[in-house]
Coordinates of C-alpha atoms in Angstrom, one line a residue:
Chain A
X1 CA -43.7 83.0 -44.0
X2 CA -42.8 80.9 -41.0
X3 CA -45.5 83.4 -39.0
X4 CA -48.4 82.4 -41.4
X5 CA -48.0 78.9 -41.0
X6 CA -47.7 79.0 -37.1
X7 CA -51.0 81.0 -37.5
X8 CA -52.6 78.5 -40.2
X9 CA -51.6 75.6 -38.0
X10 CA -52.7 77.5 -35.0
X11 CA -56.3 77.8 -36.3
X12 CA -56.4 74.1 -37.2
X13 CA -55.3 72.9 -33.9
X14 CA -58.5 75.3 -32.9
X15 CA -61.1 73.3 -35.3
X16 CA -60.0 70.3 -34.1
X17 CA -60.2 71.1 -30.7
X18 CA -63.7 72.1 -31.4
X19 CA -64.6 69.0 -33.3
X20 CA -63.2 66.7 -30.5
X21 CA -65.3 69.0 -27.6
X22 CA -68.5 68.2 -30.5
X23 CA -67.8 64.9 -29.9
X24 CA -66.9 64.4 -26.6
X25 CA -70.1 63.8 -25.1
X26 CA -70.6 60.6 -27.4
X27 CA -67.7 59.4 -26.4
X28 CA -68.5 59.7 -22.0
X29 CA -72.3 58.4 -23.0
X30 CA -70.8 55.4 -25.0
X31 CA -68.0 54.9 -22.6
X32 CA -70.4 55.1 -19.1
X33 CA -73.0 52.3 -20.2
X34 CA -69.9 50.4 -21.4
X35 CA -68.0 50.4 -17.9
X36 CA -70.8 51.2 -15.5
X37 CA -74.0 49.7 -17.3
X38 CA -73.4 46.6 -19.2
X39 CA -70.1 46.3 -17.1
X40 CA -68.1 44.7 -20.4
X41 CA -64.7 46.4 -21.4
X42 CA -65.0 48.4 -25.0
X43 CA -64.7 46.2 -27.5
X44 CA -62.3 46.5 -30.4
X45 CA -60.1 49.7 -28.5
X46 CA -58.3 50.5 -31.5
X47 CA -61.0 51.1 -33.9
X48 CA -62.9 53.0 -31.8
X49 CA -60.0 55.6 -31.2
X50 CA -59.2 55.8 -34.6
X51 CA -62.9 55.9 -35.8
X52 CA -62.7 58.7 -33.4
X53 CA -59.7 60.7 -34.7
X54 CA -61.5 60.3 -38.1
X55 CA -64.9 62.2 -37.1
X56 CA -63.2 64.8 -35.5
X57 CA -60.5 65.3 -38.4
X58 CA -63.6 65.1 -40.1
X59 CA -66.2 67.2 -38.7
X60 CA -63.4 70.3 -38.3
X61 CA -62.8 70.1 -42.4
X62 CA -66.9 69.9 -42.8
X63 CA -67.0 73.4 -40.8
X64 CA -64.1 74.5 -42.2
X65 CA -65.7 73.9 -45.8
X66 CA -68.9 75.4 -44.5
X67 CA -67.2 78.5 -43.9
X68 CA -65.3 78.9 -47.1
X69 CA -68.0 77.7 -49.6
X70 CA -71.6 76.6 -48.7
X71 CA -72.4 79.6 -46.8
X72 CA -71.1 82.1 -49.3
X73 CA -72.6 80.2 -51.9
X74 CA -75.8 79.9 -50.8
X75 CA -75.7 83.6 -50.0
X76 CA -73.8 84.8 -53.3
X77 CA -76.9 83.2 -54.9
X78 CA -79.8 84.9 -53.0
X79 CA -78.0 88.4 -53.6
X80 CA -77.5 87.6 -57.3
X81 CA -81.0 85.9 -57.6
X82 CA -82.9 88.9 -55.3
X83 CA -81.0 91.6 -58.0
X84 CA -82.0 90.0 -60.6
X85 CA -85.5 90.8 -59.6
X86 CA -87.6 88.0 -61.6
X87 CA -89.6 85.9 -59.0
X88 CA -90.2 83.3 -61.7
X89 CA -86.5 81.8 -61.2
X90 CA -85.9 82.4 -57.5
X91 CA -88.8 80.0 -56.6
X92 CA -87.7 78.0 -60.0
X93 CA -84.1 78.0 -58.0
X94 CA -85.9 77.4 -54.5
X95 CA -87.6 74.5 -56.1
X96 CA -85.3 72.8 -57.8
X97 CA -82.9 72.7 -54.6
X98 CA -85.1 71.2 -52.4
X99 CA -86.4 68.9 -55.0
X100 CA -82.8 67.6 -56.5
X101 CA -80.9 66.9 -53.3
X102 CA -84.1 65.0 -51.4
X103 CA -84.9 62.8 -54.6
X104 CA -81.3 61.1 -54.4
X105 CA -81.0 60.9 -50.4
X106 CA -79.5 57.7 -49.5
X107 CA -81.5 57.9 -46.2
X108 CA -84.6 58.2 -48.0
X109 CA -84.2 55.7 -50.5
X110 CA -83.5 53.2 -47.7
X111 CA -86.7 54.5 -45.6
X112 CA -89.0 54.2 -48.5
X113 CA -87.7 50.4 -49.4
X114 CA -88.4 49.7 -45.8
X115 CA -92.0 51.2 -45.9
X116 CA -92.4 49.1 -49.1
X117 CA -91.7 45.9 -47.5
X118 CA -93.7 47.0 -44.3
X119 CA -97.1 47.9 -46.2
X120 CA -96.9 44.9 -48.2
X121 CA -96.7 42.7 -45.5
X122 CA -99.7 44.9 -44.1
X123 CA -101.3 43.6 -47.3
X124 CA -102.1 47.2 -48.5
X125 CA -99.9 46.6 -51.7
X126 CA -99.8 43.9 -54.2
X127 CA -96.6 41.9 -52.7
X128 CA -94.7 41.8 -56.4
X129 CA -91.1 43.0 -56.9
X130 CA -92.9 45.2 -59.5
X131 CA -95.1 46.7 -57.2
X132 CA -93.3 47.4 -54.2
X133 CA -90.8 49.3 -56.5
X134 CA -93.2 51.7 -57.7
X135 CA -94.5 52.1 -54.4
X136 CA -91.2 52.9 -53.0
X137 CA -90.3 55.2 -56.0
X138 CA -93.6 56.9 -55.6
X139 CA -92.8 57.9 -51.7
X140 CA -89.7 59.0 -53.0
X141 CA -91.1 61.3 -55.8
X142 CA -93.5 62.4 -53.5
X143 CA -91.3 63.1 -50.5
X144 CA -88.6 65.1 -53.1
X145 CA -91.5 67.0 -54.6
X146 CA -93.0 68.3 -51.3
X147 CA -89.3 69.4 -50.1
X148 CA -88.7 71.4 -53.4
X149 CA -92.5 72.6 -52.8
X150 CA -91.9 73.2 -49.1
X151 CA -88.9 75.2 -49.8
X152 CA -90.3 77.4 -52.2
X153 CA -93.1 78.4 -50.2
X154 CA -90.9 79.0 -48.1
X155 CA -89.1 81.7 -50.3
X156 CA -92.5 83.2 -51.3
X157 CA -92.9 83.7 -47.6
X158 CA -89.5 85.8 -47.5
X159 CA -90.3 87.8 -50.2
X160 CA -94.0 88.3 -49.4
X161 CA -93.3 89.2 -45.4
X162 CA -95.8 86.7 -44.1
X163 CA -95.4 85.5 -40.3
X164 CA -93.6 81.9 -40.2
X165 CA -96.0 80.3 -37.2
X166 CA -99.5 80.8 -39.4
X167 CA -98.2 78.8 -42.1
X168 CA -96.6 76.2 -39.6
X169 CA -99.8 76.4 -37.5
X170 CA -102.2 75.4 -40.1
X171 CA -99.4 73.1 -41.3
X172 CA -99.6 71.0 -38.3
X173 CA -104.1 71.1 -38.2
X174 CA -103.8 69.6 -41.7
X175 CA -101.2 66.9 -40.6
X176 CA -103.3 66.2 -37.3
X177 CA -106.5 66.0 -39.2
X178 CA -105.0 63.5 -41.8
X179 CA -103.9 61.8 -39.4
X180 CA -107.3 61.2 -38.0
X181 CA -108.1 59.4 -41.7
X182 CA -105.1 58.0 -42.7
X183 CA -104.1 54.2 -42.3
X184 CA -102.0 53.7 -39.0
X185 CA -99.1 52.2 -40.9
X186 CA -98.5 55.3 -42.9
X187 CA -98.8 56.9 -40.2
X188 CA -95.0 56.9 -38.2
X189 CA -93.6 56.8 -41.7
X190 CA -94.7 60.0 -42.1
X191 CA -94.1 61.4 -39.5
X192 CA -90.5 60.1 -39.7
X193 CA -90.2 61.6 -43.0
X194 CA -90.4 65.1 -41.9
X195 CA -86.8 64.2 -40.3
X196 CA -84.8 62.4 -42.5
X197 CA -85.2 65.1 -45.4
X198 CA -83.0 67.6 -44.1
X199 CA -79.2 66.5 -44.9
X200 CA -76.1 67.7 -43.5
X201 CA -74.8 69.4 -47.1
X202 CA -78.5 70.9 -47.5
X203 CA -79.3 72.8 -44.3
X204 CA -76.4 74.8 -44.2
X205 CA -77.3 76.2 -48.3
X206 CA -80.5 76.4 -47.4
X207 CA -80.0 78.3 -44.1
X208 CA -77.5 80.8 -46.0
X209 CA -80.1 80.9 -48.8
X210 CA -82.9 82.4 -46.4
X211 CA -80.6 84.9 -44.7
X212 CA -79.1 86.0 -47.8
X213 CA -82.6 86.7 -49.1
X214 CA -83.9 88.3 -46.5
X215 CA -81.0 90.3 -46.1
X216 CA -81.1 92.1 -49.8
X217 CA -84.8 92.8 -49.4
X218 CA -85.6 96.2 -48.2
X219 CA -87.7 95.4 -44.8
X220 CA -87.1 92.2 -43.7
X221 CA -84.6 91.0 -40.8
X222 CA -82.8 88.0 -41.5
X223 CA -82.9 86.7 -37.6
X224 CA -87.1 87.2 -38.4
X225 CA -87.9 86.2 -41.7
X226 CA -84.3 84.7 -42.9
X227 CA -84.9 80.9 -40.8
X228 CA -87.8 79.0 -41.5
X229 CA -87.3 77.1 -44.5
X230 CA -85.6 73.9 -42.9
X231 CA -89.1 74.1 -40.6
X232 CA -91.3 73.5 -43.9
X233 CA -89.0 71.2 -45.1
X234 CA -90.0 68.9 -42.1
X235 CA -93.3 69.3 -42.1
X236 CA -94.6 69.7 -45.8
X237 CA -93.4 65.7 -46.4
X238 CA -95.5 64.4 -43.6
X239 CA -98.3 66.2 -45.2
X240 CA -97.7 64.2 -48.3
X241 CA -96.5 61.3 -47.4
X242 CA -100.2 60.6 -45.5
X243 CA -101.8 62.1 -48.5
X244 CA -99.9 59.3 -50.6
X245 CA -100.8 56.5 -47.9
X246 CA -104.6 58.1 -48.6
X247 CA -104.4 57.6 -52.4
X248 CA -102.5 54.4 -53.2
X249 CA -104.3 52.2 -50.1
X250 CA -107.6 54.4 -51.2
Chain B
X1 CA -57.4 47.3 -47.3
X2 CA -61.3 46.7 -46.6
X3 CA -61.3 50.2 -44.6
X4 CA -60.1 52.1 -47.9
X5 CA -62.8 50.3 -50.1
X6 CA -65.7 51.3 -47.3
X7 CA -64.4 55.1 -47.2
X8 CA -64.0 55.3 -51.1
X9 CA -67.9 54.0 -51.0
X10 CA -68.4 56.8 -48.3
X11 CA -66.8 59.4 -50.3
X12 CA -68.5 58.3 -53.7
X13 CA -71.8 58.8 -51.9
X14 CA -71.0 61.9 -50.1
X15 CA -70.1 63.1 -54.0
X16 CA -73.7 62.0 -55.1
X17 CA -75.4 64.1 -52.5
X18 CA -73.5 67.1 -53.2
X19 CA -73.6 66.3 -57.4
X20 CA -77.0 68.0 -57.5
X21 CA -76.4 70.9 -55.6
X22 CA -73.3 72.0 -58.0
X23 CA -74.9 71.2 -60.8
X24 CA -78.0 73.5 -60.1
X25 CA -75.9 76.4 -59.2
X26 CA -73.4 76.2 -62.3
X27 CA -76.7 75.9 -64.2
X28 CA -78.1 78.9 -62.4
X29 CA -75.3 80.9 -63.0
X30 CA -74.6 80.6 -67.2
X31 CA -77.9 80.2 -67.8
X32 CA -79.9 82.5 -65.8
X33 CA -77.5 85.2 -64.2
X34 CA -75.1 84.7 -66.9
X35 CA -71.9 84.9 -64.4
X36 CA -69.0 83.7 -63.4
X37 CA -68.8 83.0 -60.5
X38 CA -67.0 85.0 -57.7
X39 CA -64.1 83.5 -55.6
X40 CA -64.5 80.4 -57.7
X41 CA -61.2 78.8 -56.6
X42 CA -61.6 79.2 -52.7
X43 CA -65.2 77.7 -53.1
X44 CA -64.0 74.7 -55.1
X45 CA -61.6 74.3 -52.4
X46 CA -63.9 74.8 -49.2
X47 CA -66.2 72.4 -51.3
X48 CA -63.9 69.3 -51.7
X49 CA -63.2 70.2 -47.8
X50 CA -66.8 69.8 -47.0
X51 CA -67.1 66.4 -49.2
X52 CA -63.7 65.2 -47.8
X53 CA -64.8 66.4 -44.3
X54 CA -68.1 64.6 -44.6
X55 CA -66.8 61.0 -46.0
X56 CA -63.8 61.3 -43.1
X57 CA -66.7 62.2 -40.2
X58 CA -69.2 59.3 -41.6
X59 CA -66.0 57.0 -42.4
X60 CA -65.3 57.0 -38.5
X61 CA -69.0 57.3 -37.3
X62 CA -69.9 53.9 -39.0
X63 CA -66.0 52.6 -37.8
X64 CA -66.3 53.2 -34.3
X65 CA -69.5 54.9 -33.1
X66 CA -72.3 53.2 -34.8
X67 CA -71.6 49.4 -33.8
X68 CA -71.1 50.2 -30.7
X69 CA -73.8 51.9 -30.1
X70 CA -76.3 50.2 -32.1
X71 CA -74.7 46.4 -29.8
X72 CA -75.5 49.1 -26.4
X73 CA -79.3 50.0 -28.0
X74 CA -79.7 46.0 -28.4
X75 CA -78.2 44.9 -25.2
X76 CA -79.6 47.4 -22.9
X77 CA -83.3 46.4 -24.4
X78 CA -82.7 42.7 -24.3
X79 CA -85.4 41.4 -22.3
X80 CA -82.6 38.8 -20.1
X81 CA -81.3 42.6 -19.4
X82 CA -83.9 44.0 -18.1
X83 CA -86.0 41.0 -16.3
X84 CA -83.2 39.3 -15.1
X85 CA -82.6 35.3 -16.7
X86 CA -85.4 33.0 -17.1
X87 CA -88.0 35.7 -16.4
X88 CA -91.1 34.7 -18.7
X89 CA -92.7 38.3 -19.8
X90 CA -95.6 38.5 -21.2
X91 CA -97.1 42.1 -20.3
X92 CA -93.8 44.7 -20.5
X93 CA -93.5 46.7 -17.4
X94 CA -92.4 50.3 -18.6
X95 CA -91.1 50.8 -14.9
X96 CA -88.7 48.2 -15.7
X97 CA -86.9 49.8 -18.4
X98 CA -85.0 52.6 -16.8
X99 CA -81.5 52.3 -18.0
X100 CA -83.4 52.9 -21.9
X101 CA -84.7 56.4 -20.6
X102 CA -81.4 57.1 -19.5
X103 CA -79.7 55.8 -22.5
X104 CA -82.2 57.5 -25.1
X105 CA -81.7 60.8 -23.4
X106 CA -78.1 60.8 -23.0
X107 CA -77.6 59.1 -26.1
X108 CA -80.3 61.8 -28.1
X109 CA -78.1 64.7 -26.1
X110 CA -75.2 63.7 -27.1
X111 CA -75.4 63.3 -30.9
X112 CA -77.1 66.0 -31.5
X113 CA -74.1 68.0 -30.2
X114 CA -71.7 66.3 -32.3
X115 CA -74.8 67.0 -35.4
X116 CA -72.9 69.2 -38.1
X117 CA -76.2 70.7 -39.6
X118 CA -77.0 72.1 -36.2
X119 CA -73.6 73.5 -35.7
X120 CA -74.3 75.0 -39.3
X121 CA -77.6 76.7 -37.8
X122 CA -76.2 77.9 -35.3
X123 CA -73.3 79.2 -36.4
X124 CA -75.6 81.0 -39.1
X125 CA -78.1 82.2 -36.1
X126 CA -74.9 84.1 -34.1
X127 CA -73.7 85.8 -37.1
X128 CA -77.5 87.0 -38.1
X129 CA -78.3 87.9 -34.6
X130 CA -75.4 89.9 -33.8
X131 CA -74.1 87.7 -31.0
X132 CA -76.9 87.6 -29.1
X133 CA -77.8 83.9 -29.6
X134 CA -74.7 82.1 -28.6
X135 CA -73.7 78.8 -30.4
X136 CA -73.8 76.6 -27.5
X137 CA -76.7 78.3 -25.8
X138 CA -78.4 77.1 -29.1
X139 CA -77.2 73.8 -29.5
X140 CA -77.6 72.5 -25.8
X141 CA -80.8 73.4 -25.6
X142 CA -81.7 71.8 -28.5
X143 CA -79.9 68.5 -27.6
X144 CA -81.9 68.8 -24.4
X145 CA -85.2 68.7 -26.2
X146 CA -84.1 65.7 -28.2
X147 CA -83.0 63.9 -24.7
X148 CA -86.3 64.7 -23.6
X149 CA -87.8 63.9 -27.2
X150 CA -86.0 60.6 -27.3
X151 CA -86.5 59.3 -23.9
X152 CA -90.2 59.7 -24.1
X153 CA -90.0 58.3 -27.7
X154 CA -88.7 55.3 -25.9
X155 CA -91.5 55.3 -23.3
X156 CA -94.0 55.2 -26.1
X157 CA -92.9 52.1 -27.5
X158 CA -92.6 50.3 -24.0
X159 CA -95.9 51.1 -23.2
X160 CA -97.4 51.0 -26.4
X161 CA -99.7 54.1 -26.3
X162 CA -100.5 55.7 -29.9
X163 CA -98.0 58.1 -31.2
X164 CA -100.1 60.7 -32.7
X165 CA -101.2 61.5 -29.2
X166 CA -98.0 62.6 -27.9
X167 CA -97.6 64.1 -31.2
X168 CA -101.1 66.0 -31.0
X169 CA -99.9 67.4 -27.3
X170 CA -96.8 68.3 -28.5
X171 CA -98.2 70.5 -31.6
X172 CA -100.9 72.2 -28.7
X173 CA -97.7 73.1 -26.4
X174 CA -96.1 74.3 -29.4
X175 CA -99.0 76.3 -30.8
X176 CA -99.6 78.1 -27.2
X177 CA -95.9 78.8 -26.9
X178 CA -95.8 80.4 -29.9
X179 CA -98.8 82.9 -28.8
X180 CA -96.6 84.1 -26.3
X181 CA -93.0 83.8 -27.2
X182 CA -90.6 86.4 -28.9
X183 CA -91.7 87.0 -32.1
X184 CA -87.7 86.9 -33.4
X185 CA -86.8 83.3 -32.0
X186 CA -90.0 81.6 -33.5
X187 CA -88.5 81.0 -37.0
X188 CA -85.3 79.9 -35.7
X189 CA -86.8 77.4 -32.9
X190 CA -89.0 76.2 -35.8
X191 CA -85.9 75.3 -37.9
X192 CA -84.4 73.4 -34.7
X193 CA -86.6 70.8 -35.1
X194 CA -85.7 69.9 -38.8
X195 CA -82.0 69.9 -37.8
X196 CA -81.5 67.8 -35.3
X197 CA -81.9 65.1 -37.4
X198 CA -79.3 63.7 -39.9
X199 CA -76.7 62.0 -40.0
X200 CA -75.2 61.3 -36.5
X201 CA -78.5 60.8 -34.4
X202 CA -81.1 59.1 -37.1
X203 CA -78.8 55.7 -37.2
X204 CA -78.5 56.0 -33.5
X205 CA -82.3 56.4 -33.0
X206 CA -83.5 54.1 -35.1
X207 CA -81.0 51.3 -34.1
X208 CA -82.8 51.9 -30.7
X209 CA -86.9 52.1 -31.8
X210 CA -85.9 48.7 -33.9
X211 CA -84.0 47.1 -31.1
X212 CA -87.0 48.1 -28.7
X213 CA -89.9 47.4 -30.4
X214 CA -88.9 44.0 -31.7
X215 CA -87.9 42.6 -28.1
X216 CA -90.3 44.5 -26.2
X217 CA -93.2 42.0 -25.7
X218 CA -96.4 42.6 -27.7
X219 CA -94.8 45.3 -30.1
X220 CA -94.1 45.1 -34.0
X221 CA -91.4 46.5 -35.5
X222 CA -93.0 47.5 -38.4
X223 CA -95.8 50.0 -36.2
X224 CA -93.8 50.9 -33.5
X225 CA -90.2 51.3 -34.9
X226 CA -91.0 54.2 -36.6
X227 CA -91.4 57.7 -34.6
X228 CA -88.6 58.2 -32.5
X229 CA -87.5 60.4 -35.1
X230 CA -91.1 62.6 -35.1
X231 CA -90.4 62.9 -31.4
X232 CA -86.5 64.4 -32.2
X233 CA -87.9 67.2 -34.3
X234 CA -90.9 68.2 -32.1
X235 CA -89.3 68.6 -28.5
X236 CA -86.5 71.2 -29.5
X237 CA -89.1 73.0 -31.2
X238 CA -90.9 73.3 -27.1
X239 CA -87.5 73.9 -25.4
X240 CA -86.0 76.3 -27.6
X241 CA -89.2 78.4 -27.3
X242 CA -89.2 78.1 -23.9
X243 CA -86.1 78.9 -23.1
X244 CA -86.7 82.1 -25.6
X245 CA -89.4 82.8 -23.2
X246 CA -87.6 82.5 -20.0
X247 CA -84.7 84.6 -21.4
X248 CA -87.1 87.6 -22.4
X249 CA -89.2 87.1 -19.0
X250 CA -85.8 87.7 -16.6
X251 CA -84.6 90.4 -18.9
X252 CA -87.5 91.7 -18.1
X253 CA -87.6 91.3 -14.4
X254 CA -84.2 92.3 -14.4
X255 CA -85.5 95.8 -16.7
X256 CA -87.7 96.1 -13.9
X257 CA -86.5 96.0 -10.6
X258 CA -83.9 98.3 -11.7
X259 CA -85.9 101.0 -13.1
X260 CA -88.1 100.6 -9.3
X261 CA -84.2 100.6 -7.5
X262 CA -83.6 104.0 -9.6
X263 CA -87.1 105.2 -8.3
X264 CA -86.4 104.2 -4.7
X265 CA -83.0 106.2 -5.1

């Protein structure tokens, strides 16, 4: 008895090693422009070290977590999902992941009130409390339904074996040629947007949802055709999002 | 007391972003693959670990790290900073701002170590890949394309030149590294980009692009606050393939000279 606990405590002194080497380099950055830059002593010590102790308690129960449910999850679903053999709910699944976790994103709701304010001081909405809450819901809708889009394209790819860089290639001559038409201050939104879609509880299910597909069908290497959905998840929103600016400044 | 109300918000949103997810899959699973649901009690307990874990990481982020490093972002691009007191600028001088490259890079580097989705990738590309991708391999040479990314991010805004240009040049470098890369590490170096970022480098960033464009002279907040982010996802994309490529080119040189040694003996 008293062995297994040695050895469980043994493997959390491990995670928590790792998490505070993950966080270490904050800490020197933070700490050199302190002392050496701005030449002011850290302010409030004792928060900071116990804010500290709290992200890398923290981040070594996240990848403990990760470990034990997210990634088995994620690929207990893509083996059950690939035996099951119907291509109607797998992309139904693929969909409705991508689509459910980006609609509520904190991050994105606060991006798309900001854009809201930002284009109607631009004057390219009606300034109203009405209207700048449908504009903000609309970049929201949009921004959800191009992630659940991007992600099951990006499961149609893993089934259908086509090569990740021509989708991505013609993704990105679409997205330069809008922006050649599209208003300028849609334009860093947009591209912004591509980035905050991805959270820290979705990559992971996604990632371990590509692998695990590509593993349980016959031909294709997970390392090849398993990665790739997080990449159309960055890129499909920025395609929309200008193609929203388009339409609702028109 | 206030601490304990902030972390129950934390957790209560963490909750929220992970409500969805659950609720799809026990859908999924009665509904569709008509299931239960294999190891159910180890995954309800890695899953309150990953919520817990989450709130705890963010609790401390926004206690410690985030202040301080948004009052550094606003500090080091305070104009009586970087031009000395009394210095009336009209024109910015992006020779003058330095320190910002310096702080945007190591700043960018830095939390995108510490960035749990990329440990998840990674972690996730060394199991697939048998080993041969290492974890940290991976992850510092993504954080050094967002040190890169960032730090010219910050140059952009300084001197004011139009973002889709750096992003048009960075899609070209891209597109003519992936004609010659390895065909296995394209995927993965396209997912890099995505990763890099959440939750520990987006508040970071976009403290700085806000802090810079509003007290840069002649820049608007609301035009040029916005990007930094665009440039985070694109530049790991160039040095993961790169480093891809320069892996595969001395493994080859190496393939090489000793197959010509073995002809020599």
């Amino acid at each position: 008895m008293l062995t297994v606990n040695t050895r469980v405590l043994f493997v959390a002194l491990k995670k928590l090693q790792d998490a505070f080497t993950d966080l270490l380099p904050i800490i020197l950055v933070i700490a050199f422009f302190q002392l050496v830059v701005l030449r002011q002593p850290l302010p409030h010590l004792g928060e900071v070290v116990l804010g500290a102790l709290l992200v890398v308690t923290g981040l070594s129960l996240f990848i403990q977590g990760l470990e034990m449910s997210l990634f088995p999850i994620g690929e207990a679903m893509a083996h059950a999902l690939a035996r099951k053999g119907s291509v109607f709910w797998l992309l139904s699944f693929a969909f409705a992941l991508g689509f459910s976790t980006t609609v509520a994103e904190p991050a994105l709701i606060a991006v798309a009130g900001e854009a809201a304010e930002i284009a109607s001081q631009g004057n390219l909405i009606d300034p109203g409390e009405e209207s700048l809450r449908g504009y903000a819901l609309g970049l929201r809708l949009t921004v959800a339904f191009s992630v659940g889009l991007a992600i099951l394209v990006g499961v149609l790819r893993i089934i259908l074996g086509w090569p990740v860089h021509y989708l991505i290639i013609s993704g990105y001559v679409v997205v330069m040629l809008m922006t050649m038409i599209a208003p300028e201050e849609i334009i860093g939104l947009a591209y912004d947007a591509g980035g905050v879609t991805t959270s820290t509880v979705t990559v992971p299910l996604v990632a371990a949802l590509g692998v695990g597909l590509a593993s349980s069908i016959k031909g294709r290497s997970p390392l090849l055709d398993g990665f790739g959905l997080i990449a159309f998840a960055s890129l499909l929103p920025i395609i929309f999002v200008i193609g929203y600016g388009l339409i609702v400044f028109g | 007391m206030a601490f304990f109300i902030d972390f129950a918000k934390i957790l209560l949103a963490t909750c929220r972003d992970v409500l969805p997810i659950i609720v799809l899959i026990i859908c999924f699973q009665l509904l569709v693959l008509r299931q239960p649901i294999p190891h159910l009690r180890r995954l309800i307990v890695g899953g309150v670990y990953v919520v817990i874990g989450l709130a705890l990481f963010l609790a401390g982020l926004e206690k410690a790290l985030f202040p301080l490093g948004k009052i550094m972002a606003a500090q080091l691009s305070d104009p009586t900073f970087i031009y000395g007191p009394e210095a009336a600028v009209a024109q910015a001088d992006w020779k003058a701002y330095g320190w910002i490259y310096l702080f945007a890079a190591m700043i960018g580097f830095a939390t995108t170590i510490a960035e749990p989705a990329l440990i998840a990738v990674a972690y996730k590309a060394n199991e697939v890949s048998a080993g041969t991708i290492s974890q940290w391999g991976l992850r510092i040479t993504v954080a050094l394309g967002v040190a890169v990314g960032i730090s010219l991010g910050a140059y952009r805004i300084v001197s004011g030149t139009p973002l889709y240009m750096y992003i048009l040049a960075g899609y070209l470098v891209v597109v003519a590294q992936t004609i010659f890369a390895p065909r296995n590490i394209i995927p993965l170096a396209y997912d890099s980009g995505g990763v890099t970022t959440s939750t520990v480098t987006v508040p970071l960033v976009a403290a700085l692009g806000l802090g810079l464009s509003s007290t840069v002279p002649g820049r608007n907040p609301a035009l040029d606050g916005f990007g930094l982010i665009a440039f985070a996802s694109l530049f790991p994309i160039i040095t993961v393939l790169g480093y891809a490529q320069y892996m595969h080119w001395s493994v080859n040189r190496s393939k090489k000279s000793s197959k010509e040694g073995n002809h020599a003996i």
